Coordinates of C-alpha atoms in Angstrom, one line a residue:
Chain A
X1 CA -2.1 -13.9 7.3
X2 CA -0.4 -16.9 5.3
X3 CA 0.6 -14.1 2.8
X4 CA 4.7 -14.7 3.1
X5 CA 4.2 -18.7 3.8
X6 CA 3.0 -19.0 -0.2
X7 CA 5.6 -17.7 -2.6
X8 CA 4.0 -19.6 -5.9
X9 CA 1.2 -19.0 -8.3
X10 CA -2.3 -17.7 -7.2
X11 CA -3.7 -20.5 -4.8
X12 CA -6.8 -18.5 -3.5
X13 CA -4.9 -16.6 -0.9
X14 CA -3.5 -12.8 -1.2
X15 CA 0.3 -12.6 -1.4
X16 CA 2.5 -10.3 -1.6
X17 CA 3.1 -9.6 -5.3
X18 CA 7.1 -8.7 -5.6
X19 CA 7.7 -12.4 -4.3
X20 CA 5.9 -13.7 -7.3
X21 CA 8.3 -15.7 -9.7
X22 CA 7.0 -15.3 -13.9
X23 CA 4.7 -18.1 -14.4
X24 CA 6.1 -20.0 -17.6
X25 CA 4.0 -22.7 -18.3
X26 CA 5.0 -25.1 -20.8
X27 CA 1.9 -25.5 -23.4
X28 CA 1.5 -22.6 -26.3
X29 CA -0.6 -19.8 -24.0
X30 CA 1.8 -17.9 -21.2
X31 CA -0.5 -17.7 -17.9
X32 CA -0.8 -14.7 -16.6
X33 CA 1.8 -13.6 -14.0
X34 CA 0.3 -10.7 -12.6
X35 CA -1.2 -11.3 -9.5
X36 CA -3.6 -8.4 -8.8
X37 CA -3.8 -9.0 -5.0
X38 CA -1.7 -8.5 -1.6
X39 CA -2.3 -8.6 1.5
X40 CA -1.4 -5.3 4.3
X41 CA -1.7 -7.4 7.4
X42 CA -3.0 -5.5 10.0
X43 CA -6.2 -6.4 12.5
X44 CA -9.3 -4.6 13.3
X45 CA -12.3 -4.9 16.0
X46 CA -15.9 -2.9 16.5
X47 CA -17.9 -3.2 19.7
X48 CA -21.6 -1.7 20.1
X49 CA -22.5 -0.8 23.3
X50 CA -25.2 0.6 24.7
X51 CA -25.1 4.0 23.1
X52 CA -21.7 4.1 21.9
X53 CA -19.8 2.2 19.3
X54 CA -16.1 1.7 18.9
X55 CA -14.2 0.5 16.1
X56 CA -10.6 0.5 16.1
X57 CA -7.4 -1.0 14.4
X58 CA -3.6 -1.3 14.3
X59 CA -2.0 1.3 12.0
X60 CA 0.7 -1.0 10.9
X61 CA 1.1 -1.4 7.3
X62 CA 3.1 -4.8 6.5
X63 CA 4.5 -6.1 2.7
X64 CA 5.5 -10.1 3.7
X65 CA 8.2 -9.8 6.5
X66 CA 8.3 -5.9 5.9
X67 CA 6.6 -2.9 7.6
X68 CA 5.6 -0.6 5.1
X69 CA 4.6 2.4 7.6
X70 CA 4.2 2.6 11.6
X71 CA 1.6 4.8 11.0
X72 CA -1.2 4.2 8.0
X73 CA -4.9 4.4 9.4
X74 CA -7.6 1.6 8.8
X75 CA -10.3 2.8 10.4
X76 CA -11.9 6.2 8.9
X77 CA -14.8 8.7 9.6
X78 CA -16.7 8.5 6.7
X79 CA -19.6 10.9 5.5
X80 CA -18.1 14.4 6.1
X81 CA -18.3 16.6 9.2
X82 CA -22.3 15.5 10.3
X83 CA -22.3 11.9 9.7
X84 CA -22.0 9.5 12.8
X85 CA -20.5 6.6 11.0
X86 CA -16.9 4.9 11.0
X87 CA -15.8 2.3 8.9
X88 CA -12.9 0.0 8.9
X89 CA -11.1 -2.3 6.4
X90 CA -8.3 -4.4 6.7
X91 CA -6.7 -7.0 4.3
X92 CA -5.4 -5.2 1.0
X93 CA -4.8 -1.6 1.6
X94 CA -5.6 -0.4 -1.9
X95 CA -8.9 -2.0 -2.2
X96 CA -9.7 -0.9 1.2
X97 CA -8.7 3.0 0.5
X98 CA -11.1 2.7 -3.0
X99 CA -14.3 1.3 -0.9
X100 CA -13.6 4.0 1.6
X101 CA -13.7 6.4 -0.2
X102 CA -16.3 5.1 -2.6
X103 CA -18.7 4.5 0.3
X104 CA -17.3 8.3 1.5
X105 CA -18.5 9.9 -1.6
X106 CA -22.1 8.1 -1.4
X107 CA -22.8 9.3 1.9
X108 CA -22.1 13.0 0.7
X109 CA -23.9 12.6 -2.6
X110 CA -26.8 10.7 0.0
X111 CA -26.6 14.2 2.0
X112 CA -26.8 16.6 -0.8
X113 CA -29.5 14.4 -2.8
X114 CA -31.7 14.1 0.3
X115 CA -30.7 16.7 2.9
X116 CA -30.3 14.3 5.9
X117 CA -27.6 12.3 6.5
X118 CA -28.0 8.2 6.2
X119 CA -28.6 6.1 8.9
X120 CA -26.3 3.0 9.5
X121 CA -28.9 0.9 8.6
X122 CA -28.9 2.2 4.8
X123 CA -25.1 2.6 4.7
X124 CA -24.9 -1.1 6.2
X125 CA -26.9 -1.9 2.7
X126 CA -25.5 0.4 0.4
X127 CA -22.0 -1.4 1.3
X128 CA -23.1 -4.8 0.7
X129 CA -24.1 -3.6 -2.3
X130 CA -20.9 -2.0 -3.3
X131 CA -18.9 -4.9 -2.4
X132 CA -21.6 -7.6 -4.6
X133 CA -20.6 -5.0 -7.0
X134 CA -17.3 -6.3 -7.6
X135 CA -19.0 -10.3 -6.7
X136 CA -16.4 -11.9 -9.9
X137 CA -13.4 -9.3 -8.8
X138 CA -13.7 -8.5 -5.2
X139 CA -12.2 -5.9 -2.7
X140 CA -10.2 -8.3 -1.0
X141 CA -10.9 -6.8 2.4
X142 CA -13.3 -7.5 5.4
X143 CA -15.1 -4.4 6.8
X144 CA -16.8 -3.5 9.6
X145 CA -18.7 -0.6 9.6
X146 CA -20.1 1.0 12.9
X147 CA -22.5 3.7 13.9
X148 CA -25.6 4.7 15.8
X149 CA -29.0 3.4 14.8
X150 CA -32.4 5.2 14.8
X151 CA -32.5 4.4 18.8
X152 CA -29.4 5.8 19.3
X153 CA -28.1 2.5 20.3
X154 CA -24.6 1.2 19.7
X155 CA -24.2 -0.8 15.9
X156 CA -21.8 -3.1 14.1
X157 CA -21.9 -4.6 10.9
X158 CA -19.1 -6.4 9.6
X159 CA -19.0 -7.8 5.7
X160 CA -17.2 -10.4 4.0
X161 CA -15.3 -9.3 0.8
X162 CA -18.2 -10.0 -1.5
X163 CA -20.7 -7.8 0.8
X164 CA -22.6 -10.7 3.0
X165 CA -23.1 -9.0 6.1
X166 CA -24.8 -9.0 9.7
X167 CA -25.3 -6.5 12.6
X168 CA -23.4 -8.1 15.4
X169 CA -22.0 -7.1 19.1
X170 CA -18.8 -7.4 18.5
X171 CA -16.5 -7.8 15.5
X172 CA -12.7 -8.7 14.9
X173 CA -11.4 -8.7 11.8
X174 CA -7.8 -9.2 9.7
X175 CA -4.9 -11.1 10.6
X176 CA -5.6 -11.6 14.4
X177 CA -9.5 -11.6 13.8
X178 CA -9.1 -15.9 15.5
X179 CA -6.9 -14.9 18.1
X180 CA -9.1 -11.8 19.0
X181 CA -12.4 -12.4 18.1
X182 CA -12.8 -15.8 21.5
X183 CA -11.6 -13.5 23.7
X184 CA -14.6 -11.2 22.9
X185 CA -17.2 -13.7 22.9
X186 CA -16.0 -14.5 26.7
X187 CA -15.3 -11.0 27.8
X188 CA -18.7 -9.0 25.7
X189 CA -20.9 -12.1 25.2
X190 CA -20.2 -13.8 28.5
X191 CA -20.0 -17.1 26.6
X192 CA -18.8 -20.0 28.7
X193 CA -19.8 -18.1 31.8
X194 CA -22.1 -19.5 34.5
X195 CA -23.6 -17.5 37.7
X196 CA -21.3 -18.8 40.6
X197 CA -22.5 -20.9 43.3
X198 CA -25.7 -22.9 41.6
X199 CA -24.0 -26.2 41.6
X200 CA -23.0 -28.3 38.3
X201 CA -24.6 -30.1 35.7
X202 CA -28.5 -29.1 34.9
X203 CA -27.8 -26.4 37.9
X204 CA -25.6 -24.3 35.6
X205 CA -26.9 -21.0 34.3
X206 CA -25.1 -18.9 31.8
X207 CA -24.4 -15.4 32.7
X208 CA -26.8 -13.2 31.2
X209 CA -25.6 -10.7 28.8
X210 CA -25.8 -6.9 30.1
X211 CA -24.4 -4.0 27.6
X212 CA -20.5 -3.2 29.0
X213 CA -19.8 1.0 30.2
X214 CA -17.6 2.6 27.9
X215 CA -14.4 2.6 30.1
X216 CA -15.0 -1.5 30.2
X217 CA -15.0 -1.7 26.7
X218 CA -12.2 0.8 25.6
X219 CA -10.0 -1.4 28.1
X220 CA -11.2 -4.5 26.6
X221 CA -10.1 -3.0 22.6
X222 CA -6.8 -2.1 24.6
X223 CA -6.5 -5.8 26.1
X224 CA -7.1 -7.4 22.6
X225 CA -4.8 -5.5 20.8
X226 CA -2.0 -5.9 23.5
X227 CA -2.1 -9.1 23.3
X228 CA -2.5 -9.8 19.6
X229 CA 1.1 -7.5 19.3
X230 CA 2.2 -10.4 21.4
X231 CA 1.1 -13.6 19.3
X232 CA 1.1 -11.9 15.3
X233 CA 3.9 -10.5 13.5
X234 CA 1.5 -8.5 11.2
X235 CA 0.0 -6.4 14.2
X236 CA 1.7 -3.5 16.3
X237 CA 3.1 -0.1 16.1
X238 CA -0.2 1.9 17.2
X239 CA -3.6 1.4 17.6
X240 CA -6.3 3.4 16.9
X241 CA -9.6 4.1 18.1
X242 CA -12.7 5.6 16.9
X243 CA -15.6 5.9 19.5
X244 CA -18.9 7.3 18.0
X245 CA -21.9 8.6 20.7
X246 CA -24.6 10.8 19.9
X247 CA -22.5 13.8 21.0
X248 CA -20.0 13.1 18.2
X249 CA -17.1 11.1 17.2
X250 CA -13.8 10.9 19.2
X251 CA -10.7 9.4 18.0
X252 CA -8.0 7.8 20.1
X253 CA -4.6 7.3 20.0
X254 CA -2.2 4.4 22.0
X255 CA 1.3 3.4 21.0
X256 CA 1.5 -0.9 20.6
X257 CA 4.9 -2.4 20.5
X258 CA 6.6 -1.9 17.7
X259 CA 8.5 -5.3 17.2
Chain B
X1 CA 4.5 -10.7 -62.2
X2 CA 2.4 -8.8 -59.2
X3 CA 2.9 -5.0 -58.7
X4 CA 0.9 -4.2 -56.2
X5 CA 2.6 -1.6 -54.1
X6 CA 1.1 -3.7 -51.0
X7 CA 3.2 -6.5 -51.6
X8 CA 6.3 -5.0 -52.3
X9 CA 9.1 -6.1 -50.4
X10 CA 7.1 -9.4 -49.4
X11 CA 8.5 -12.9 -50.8
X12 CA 6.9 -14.1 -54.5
X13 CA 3.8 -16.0 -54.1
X14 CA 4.8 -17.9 -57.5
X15 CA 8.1 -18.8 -55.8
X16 CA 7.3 -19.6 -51.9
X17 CA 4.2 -20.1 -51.9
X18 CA 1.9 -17.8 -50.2
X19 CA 2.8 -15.7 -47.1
X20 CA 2.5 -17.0 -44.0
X21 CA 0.5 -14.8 -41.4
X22 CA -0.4 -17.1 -38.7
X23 CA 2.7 -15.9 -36.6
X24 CA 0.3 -12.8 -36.5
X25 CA -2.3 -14.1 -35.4
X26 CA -2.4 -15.0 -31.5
X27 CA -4.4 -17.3 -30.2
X28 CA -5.5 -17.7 -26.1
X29 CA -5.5 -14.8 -23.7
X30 CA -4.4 -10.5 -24.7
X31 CA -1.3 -9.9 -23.9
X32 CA -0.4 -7.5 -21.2
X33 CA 2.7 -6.1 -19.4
X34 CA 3.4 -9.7 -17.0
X35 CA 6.8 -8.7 -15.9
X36 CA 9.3 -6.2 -16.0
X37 CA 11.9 -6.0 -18.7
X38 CA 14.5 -3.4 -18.6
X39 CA 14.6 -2.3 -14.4
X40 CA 15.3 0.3 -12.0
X41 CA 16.1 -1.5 -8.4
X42 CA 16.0 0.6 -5.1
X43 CA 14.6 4.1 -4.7
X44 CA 15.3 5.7 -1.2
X45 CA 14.0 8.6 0.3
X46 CA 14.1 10.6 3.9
X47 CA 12.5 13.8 5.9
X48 CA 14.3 16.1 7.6
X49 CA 12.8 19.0 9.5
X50 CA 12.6 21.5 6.6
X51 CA 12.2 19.3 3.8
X52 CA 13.1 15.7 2.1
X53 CA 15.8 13.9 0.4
X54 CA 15.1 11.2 -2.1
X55 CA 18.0 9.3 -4.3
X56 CA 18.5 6.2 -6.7
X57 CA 21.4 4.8 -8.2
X58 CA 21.4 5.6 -12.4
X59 CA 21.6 2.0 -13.3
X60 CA 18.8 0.6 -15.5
X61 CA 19.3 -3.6 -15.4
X62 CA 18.4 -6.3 -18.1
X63 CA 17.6 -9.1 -16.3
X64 CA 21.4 -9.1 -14.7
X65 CA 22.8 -7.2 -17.4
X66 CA 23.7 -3.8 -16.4
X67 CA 22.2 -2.7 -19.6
X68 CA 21.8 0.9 -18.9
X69 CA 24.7 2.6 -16.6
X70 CA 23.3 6.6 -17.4
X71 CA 19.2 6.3 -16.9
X72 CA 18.0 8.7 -14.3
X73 CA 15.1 7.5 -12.5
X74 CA 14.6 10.9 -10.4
X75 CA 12.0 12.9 -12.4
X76 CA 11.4 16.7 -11.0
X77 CA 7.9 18.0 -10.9
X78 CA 7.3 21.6 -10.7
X79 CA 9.7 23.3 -8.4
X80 CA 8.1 21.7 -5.2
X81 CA 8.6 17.5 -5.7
X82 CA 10.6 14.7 -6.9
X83 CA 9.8 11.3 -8.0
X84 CA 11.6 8.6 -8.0
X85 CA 10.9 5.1 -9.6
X86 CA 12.1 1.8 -9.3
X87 CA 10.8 -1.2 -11.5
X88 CA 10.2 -1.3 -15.3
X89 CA 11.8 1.5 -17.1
X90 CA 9.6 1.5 -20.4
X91 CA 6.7 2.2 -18.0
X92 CA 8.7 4.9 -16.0
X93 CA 8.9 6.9 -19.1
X94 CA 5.5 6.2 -19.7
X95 CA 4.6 7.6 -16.7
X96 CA 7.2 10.3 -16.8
X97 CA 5.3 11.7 -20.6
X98 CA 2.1 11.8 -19.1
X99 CA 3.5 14.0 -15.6
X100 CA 4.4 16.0 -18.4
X101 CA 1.2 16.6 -19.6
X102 CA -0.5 17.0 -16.8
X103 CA 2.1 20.1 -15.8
X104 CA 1.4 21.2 -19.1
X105 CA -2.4 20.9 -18.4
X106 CA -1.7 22.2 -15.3
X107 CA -0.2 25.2 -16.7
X108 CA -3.2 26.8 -18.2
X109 CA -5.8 26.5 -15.4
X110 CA -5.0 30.0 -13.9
X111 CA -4.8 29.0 -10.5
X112 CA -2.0 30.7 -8.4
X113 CA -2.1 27.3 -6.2
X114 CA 0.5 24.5 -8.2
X115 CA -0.1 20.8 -7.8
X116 CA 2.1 19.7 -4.6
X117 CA 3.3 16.4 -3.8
X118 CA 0.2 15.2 -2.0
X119 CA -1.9 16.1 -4.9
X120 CA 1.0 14.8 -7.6
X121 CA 1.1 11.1 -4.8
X122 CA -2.9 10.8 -5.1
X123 CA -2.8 11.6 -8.8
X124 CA -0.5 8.4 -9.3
X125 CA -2.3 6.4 -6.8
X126 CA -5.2 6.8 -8.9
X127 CA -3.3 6.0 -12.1
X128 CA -2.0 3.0 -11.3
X129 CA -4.8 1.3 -8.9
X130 CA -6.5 2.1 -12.5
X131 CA -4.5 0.1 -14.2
X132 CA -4.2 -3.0 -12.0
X133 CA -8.2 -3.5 -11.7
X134 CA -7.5 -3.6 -15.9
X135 CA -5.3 -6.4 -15.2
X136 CA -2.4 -4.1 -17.0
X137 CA -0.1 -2.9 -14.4
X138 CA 2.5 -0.1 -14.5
X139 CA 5.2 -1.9 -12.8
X140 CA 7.1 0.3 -10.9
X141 CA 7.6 1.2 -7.1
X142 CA 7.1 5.2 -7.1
X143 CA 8.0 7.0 -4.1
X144 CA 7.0 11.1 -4.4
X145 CA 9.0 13.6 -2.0
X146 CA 8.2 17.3 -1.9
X147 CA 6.4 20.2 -0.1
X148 CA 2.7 19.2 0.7
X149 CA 0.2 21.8 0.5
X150 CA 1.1 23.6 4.3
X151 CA 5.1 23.3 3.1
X152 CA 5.6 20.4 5.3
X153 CA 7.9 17.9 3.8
X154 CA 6.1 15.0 2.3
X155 CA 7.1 11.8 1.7
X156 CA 5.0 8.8 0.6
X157 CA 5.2 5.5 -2.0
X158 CA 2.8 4.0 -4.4
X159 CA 3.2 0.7 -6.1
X160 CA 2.1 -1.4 -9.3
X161 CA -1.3 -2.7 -7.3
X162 CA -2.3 0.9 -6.0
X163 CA -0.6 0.3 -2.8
X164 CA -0.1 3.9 -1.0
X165 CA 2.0 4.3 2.5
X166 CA 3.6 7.6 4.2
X167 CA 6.2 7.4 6.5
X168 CA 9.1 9.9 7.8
X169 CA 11.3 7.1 5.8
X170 CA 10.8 5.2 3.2
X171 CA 12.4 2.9 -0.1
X172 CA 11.5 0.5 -2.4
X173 CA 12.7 -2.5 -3.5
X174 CA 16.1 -3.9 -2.2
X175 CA 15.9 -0.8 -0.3
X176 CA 13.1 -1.6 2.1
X177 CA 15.0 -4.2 3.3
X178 CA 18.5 -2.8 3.8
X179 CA 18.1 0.9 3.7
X180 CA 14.8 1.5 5.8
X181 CA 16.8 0.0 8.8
X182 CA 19.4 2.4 8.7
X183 CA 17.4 5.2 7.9
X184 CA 15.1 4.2 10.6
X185 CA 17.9 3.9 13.2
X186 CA 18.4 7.6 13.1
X187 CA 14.4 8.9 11.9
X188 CA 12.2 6.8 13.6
X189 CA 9.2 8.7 14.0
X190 CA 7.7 12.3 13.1
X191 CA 9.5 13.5 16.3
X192 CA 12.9 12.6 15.3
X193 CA 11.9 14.4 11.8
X194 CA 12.3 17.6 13.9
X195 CA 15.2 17.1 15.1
X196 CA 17.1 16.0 11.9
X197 CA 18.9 18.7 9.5
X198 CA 19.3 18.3 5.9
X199 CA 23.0 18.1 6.2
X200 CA 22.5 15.0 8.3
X201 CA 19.5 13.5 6.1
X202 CA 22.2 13.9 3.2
X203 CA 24.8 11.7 5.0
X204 CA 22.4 9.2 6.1
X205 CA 20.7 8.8 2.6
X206 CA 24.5 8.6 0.9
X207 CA 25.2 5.6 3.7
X208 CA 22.0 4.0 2.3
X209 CA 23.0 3.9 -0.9
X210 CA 26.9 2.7 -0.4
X211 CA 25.6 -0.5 2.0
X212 CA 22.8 -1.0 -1.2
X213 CA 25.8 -0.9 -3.7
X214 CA 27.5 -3.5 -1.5
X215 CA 24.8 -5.7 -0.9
X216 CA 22.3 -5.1 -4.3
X217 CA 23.7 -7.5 -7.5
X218 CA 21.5 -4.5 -9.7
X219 CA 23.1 -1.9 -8.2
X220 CA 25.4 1.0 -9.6
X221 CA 28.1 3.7 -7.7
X222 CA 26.4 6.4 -9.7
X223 CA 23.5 7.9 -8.6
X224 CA 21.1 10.8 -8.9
X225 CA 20.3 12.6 -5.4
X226 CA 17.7 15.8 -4.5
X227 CA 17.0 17.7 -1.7
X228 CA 13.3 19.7 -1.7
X229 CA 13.2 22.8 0.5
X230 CA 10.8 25.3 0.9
X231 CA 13.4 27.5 0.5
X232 CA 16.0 26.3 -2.5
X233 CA 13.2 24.4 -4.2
X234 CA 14.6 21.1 -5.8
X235 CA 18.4 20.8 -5.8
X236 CA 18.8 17.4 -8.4
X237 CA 22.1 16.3 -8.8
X238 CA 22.6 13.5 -11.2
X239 CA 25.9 12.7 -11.7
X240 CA 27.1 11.7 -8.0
X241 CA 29.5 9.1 -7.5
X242 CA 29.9 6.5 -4.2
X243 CA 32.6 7.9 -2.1
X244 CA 34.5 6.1 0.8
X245 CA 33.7 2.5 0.0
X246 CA 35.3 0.1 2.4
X247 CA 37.2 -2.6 0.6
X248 CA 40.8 -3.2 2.4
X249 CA 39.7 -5.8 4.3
X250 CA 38.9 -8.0 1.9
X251 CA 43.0 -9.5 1.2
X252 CA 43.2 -10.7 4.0
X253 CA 40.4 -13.4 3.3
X254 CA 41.3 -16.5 1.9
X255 CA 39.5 -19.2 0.8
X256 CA 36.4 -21.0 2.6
X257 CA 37.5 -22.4 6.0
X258 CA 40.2 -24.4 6.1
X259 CA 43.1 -22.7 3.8
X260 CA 45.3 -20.7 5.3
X261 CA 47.6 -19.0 2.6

């Protein structure tokens, strides 16, 4: 994000901290210099299908122009060994490690309270909550949180930091969320598509929207991230990939490039 | 003349008046740490296949006074990790006491399983995500190096706003800038960890640390280095000194273009 581009005082945007100078205003009260906010870089995307659900993410960690790690994970299984649920967050690491593992520990307390495991539709909630929680001093991260629902068909929900949220197809999110997220409303939504061949004007008919096979979709999570490497400096290094069906989760990893 | 005992010591209220305590009161915000004062820079740290190495430089800064030439910012923990610090000393030490107790805590739970270094780096990720949601930082870069709980070398940082990361290489500070590149050249990935002996994580890590003394203004040529293995434990030496600097090239550059002698 614009996290290196703003060196001064808070403006609204996540920075990264150490680049802060000491804020001395001039009237009696010091402002506060401590900025409690950075941002990790990094770029995730979930895709429902028909009954499977991927969510997946770079595993680079970035501090402004830095890489932190090659290798730190955004995208977890959450809910101990049973549960069929991922979720992913990208923008600041810590905040996104606390919700995880907040929203971890509810879905195993949910288990042992109730002796069933919770559906995504309940988790979907319970995280909306968690995140209103903290409406005046929010996790500064965008989730999306992926699973099976009671049909065994594919779900995504993906959350703003202050827990708005919506079950959706498809889902990019982080630094390359606008460069990833129109290619995924042509390629899974078919938007901008007409049948060939019916002529122009009135004539046109959008392509109707079928739900993709598995080995269209993984490619298609492959194709985003590839190119999203290519165009922002905060993504690369690896990408993973969590694919939940009913028969359980597997996880997926693919080198990016690393520069 | 007044003899309470509680005014002793304070001026005469027949003579200036009464005392002044509006300097003690504050008005507008509470006050808490907003920047570092007295500062460790760079903290470096490396695996190799059988364990890590970690160093930092003894020098604790005042702004850009050297203030501080013999502070050691690598703090053993049990005899399976090392942590090193970089940022605000006050806080270090801080942070340093209450290691202490928690080894002392640790000491009489009767468990024949010691805290490792994963369990010692989530321990301070806790502490200091803590403190940042209070708006009251620790301010310091930590980076923890051990044994995790398999023996495996570990290696991975924390900072002041909870920030954790693991890599087979890692510093903080100056140090992620110019050390992680060399470092990296030679231990790129968890592969490369195999393949990589302690003497040669040594040699690399003592590079490190002469290009940061070259290229660091807060820097210092003595510095505190350890090595963790399974099987010698933590080997701390404090009292190293830069060796091999390269200076001899620098008389035969004179002035800033155009002067030749």
């Amino acid at each position: 994000m614009a996290s290196v581009f703003h060196p001064g005082p808070p403006s609204g945007t996540p920075k990264y901290s150490f680049a802060q100078q000491p804020n001395t205003a001039s009237e009696g009260a010091r402002q506060h210099s401590f900025y409690p906010y950075t941002d990790n870089g990094g770029s995730t995307l979930g895709i429902a299908g028909a009954d499977f659900t991927i969510i997946a993410g770079d595993t680079r960690s970035t501090s402004g122009y830095s890489i932190n790690t090659r290798y730190c994970p955004k995208v977890f299984r959450i809910g101990g060994p049973e549960s069929r649920i991922a979720l992913s967050v990208v923008g600041f690491a810590a905040d996104g490690d606390a919700l995880k593992e907040r929203l971890d520990t509810i879905l195993k307390m949910y288990k042992y309270q109730h002796g069933k495991t919770m559906s995504v539709a309940a988790c979907a909630q319970r995280l909306s909550h968690i995140l209103y929680g903290k409406r005046f001093f929010p996790y500064y991260v965008h989730a999306i949180l992926g699973g099976l629902d009671e049909e065994g068909k594919g779900a995504v929900y993906s959350y703003d930091p202050v827990g708005s949220y919506e079950r959706e197809q498809c889902r990019a999110g982080g630094a390359a969320a606008s460069l990833i997220m129109p290619f995924l409303d042509n390629q899974v939504n078919y938007k901008n598509q007409c049948i060939p061949g019916r002529g122009t004007g009135h004539e046109l008919r959008q392509r109707v929207q079928e739900p993709l096979p598995r080995k269209d979709v993984e490619q298609l999570v492959e194709d985003a991230f590839s190119s999203a490497v290519e165009r922002h400096i905060e993504v690369g290094d690896g990408l993973q990939m969590i694919i939940i069906t009913s028969k359980g989760i597997e996880e997926i990893y693919k080198p990016l490039k690393k520069d | 003349m007044d003899c309470h005992p509680e005014v002793w010591g304070r001026p005469r209220y027949e003579i200036y008046g009464d005392y002044d305590h509006s300097h003690l009161h504050t008005s507008g915000p509470m006050q808490h740490t907003q920047q570092p004062i007295v500062t460790g820079t760079s903290v470096i740290a490396v695996k190799f296949k059988d364990g890590v190495v970690i160093a930092a430089d003894n020098l604790a800064s005042y702004g850009s006074l050297a203030r501080f030439t013999d502070v050691k910012r690598l703090r053993k923990f049990n005899s399976q990790s090392v942590i090193g610090f970089g940022g605000d000393v006050s806080d270090m030490q801080y942070l340093d006491r209450t290691l202490g107790s928690l080894d002392t805590n640790e000491n009489y739970s009767n468990s024949d399983q010691p805290l490792h270094a994963r369990n010692l780096h989530t321990y301070l990720s806790k502490v200091m995500y803590a403190r940042r949601s209070k708006f009251d930082p620790l301010w310091n870069a930590i980076l923890v190096a051990g044994l995790d709980g398999e023996d495996m070398p570990f290696l991975a940082s924390v900072d002041l706003l909870g920030t954790k990361f693991s890599s087979p290489t890692l510093a903080t500070g100056f140090g992620a800038h110019l050390a992680v590149p060399i470092l990296r050249r030679t231990v790129p990935d968890e592969e490369a960890v195999q393949q990589t002996t302690k003497d040669q994580a040594v040699e690399l890590v003592k590079e490190s640390m002469k290009v940061l003394f070259y290229r660091d203004a807060r820097s210092l040529d003595n510095y505190s280095i350890a090595v963790i293995t399974k099987e010698s434990g933590v080997e701390l030496k404090e009292n190293e000194k830069l060796e091999n600097q390269s200076w001899a090239f620098a008389d035969q550059i004179r002035g800033y273009g155009t002067q030749v002698n």
